[in-house]
mmCIF file of C-alpha atoms in Angstrom:
data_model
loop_
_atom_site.group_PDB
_atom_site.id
_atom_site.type_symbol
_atom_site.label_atom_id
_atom_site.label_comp_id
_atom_site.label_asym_id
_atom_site.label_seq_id
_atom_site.Cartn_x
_atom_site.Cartn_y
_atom_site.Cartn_z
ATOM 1 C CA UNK L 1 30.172 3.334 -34.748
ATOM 2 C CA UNK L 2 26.849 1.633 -33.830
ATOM 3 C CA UNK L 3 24.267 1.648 -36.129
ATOM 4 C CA UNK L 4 20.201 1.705 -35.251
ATOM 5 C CA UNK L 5 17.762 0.051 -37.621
ATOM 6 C CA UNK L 6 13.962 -0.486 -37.491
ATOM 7 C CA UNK L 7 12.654 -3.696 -38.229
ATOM 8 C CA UNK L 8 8.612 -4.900 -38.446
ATOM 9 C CA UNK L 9 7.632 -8.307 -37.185
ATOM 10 C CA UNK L 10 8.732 -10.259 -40.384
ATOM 11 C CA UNK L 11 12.248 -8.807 -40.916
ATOM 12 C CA UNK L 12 13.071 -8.724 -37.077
ATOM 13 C CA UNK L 13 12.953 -12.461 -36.587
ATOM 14 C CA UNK L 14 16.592 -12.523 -38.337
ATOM 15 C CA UNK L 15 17.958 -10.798 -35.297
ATOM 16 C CA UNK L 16 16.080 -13.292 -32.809
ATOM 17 C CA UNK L 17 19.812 -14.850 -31.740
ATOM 18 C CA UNK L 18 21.220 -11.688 -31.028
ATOM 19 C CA UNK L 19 18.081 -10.395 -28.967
ATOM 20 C CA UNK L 20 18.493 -13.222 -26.777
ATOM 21 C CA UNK L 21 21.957 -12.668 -25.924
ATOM 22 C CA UNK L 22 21.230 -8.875 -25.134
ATOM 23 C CA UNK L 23 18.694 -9.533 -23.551
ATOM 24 C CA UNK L 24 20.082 -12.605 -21.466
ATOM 25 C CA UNK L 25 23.399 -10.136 -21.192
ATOM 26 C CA UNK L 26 20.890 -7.643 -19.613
ATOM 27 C CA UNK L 27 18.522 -8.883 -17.561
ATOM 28 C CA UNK L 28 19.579 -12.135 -16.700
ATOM 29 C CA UNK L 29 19.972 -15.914 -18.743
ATOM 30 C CA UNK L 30 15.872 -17.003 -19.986
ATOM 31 C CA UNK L 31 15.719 -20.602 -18.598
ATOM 32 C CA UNK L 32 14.895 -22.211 -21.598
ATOM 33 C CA UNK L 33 15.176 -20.589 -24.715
ATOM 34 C CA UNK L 34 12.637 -21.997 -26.212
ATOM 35 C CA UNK L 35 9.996 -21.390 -23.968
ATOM 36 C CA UNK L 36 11.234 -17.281 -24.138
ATOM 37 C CA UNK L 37 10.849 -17.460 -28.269
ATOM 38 C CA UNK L 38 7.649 -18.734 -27.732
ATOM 39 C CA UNK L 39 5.664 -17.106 -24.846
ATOM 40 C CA UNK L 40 7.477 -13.715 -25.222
ATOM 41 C CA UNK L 41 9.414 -13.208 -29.057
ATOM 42 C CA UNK L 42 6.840 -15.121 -30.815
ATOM 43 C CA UNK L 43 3.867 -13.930 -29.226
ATOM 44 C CA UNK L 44 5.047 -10.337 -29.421
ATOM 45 C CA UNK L 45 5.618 -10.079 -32.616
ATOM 46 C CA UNK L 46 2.422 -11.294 -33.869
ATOM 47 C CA UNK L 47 1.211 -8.306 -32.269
ATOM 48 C CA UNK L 48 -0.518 -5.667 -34.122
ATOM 49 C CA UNK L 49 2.075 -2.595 -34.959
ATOM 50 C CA UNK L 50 5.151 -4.656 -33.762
ATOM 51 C CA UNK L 51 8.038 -2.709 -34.387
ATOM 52 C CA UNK L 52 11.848 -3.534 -33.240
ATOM 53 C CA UNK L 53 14.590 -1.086 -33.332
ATOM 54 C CA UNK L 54 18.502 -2.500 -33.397
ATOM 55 C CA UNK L 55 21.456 -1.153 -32.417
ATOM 56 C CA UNK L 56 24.247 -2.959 -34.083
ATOM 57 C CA UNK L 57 28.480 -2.183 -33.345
ATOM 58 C CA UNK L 58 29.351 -3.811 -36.687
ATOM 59 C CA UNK L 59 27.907 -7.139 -36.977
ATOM 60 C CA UNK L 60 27.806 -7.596 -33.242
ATOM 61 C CA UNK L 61 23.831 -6.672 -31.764
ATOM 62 C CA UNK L 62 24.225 -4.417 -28.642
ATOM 63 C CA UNK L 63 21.214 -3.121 -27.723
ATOM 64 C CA UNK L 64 17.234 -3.361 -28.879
ATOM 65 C CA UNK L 65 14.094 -1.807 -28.252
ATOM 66 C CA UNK L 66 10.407 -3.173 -28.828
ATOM 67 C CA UNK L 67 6.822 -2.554 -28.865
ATOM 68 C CA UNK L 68 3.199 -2.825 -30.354
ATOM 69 C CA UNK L 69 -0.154 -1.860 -30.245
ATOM 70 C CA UNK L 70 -1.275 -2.580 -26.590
ATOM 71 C CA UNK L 71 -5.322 -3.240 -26.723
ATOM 72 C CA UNK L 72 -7.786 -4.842 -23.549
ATOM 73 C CA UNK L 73 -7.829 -8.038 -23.243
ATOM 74 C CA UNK L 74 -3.761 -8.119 -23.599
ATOM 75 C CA UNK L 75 -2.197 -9.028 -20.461
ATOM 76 C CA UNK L 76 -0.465 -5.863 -19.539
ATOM 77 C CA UNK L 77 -3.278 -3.792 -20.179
ATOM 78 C CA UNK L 78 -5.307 -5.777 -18.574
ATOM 79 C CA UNK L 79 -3.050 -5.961 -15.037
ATOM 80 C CA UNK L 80 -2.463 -2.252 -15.138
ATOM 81 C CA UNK L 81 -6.246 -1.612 -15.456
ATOM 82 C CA UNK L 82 -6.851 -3.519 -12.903
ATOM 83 C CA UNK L 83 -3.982 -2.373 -10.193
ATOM 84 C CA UNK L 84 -4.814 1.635 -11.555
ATOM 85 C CA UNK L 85 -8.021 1.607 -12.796
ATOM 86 C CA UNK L 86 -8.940 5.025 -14.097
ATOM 87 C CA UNK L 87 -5.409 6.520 -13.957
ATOM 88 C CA UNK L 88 -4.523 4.393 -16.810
ATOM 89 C CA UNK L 89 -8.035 3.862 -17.933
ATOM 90 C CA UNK L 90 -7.973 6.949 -20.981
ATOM 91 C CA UNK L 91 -4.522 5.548 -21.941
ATOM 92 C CA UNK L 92 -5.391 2.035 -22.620
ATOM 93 C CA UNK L 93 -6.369 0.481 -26.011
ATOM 94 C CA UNK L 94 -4.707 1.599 -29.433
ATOM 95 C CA UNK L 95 -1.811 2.410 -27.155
ATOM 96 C CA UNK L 96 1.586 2.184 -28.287
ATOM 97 C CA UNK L 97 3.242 -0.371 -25.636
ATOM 98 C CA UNK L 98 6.890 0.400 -25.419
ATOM 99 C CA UNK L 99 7.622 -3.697 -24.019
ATOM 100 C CA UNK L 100 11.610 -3.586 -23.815
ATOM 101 C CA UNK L 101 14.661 -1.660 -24.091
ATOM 102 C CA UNK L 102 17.834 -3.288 -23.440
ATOM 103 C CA UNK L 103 21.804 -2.301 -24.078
ATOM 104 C CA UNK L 104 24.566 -4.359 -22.879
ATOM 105 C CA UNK L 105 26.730 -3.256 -20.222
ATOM 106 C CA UNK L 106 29.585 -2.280 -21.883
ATOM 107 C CA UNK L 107 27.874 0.083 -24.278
ATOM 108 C CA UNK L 108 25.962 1.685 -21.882
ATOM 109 C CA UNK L 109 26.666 5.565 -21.240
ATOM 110 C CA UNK L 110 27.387 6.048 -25.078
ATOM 111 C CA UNK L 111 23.395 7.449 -25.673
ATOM 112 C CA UNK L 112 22.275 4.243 -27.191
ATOM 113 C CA UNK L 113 19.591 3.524 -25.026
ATOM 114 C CA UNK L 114 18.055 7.288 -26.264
ATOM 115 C CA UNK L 115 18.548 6.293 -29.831
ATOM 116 C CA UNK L 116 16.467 3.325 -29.745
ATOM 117 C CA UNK L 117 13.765 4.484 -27.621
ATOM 118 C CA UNK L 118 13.295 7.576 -29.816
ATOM 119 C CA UNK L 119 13.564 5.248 -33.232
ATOM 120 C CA UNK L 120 10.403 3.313 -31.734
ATOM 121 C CA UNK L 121 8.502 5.768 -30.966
ATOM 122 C CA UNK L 122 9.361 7.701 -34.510
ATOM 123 C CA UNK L 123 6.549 8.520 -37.062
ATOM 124 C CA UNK L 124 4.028 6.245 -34.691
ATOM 125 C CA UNK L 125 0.080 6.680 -35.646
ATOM 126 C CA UNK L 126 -0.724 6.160 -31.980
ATOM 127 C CA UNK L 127 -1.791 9.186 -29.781
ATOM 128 C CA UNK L 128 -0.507 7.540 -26.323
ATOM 129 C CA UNK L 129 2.466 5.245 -25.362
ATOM 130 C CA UNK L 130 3.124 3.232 -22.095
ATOM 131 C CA UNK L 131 5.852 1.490 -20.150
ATOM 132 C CA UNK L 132 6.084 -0.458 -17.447
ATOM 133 C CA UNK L 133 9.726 0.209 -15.392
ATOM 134 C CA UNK L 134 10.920 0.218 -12.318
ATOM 135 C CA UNK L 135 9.979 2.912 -9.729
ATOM 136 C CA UNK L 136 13.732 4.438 -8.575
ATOM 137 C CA UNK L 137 13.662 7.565 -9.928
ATOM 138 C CA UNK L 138 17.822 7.223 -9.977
ATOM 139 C CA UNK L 139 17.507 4.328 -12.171
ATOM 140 C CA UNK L 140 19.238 4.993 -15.519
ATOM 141 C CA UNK L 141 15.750 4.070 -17.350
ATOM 142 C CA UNK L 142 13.516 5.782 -15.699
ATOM 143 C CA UNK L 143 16.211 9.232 -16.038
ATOM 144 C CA UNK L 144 16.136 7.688 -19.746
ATOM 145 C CA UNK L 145 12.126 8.020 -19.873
ATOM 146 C CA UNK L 146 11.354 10.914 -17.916
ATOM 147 C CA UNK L 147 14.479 12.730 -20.034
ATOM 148 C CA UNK L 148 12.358 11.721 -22.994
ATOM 149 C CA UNK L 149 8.717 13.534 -21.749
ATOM 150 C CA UNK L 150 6.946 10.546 -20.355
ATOM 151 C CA UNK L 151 5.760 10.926 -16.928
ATOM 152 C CA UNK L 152 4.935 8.618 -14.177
ATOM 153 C CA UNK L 153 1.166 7.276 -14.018
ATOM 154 C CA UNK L 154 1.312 4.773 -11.278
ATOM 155 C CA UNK L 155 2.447 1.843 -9.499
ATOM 156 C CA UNK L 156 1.890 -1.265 -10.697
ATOM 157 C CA UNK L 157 4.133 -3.217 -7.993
ATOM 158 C CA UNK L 158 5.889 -2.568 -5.123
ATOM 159 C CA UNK L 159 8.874 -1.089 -6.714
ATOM 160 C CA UNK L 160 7.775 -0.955 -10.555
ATOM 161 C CA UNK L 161 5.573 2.174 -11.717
ATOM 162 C CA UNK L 162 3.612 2.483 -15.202
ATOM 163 C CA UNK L 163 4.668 5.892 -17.196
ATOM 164 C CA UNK L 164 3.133 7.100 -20.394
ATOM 165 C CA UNK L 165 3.861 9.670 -22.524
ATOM 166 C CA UNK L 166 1.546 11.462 -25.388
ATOM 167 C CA UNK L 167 3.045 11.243 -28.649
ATOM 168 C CA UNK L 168 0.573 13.539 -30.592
ATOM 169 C CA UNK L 169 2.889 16.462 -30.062
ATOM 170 C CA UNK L 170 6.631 14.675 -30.804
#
C-alpha cells in the first residue's frame, strides 16, 4: 500500500535521494547531480511556503509532488508574465506554484499522481495556484489537472500551456 506524506522545506531534504531517482526515473537522468540539488532542490526549497508531498510503497519513494509561493521577480512568474501578460497578470504573486509532480512508471495508473497533487494543494492559504505542463490535452497530466478543476490559461511554449486553478472554493 503506498503511503503519501507532507513534508516542509526542513523535513523534506531527508527524501532528497529518493526525489532524484523519481525524478531521474521520470523525466530523464539530471546531468550532474549536484548542479540539480543546487539550482533546482536547493533553491526551491528555500522558497517561501515550500511544501513536498511523498508517496512512499514501503520504504521505496515512488512518486512526489512540490510547490511554493510563486511571487515577481521569480523566474517562472516572471517568463509567464512576459509570454501572457494580462492573462496571467491577476494570478501572479502570492500564488501557489504547483513546480513538479512525478510517479514512476510502474506505479502509474494506481491514482497516485491524484493523491499527491490534492495533498499539496490541501489546507493552502493561497487564493490562486499555477502550473506549467505540457499542452496535449491527451496527456495523462494535463487529464490529471483539468480532472482536478484547473483550467488552461495559456501557452507559454510551443507545446507547453500555463493552467491555474482557484483554490478559495476547494
Amino acid at each position: 500500500m503506498v503511503h503519501i506524506a507532507l513534508h516542509n522545506s526542513d523535513a523534506a531534504a531527508e527524501h532528497r535521494e529518493g526525489v532524484l531517482h523519481v525524478w531521474n526515473e521520470t523525466f530523464g537522468r539530471v546531468g550532474d547531480a549536484s548542479v540539480w540539488q543546487d539550482t533546482v532542490w536547493d533553491r526551491h526549497r528555500a522558497r517561501a511556503d515550500f511544501r513536498l508531498a511523498t508517496a512512499y510503497d514501503d520504504d521505496r519513494l515512488v512518486g512526489f509532488s512540490w510547490g511554493y509561493t510563486g511571487q515577481p521577480g521569480q523566474y517562472w512568474s516572471d517568463f509567464i508574465l512576459d509570454k501572457l501578460g494580462p492573462a496571467v497578470q491577476e494570478w501572479v504573486g502570492g500564488h501557489f506554484e504547483f513546480v513538479e509532480l512525478a510517479v514512476l512508471p510502474s506505479v502509474r495508473g494506481q491514482g497516485v499522481g491524484g493523491r499527491l497533487h490534492d495533498l499539496l494543494l490541501a489546507g493552502l492559504p493561497h487564493k490562486r495556484a499555477l502550473l506549467g505542463t505540457d499542452d496535449d490535452a491527451t496527456s495523462a497530466a494535463v487529464r490529471l489537472y483539468l480532472s482536478r478543476g484547473w483550467r488552461r490559461l495559456g501557452k507559454q511554449s510551443p507545446t507547453g500551456q500555463v493552467m491555474g486553478k482557484l483554490l478559495e472554493d476547494d
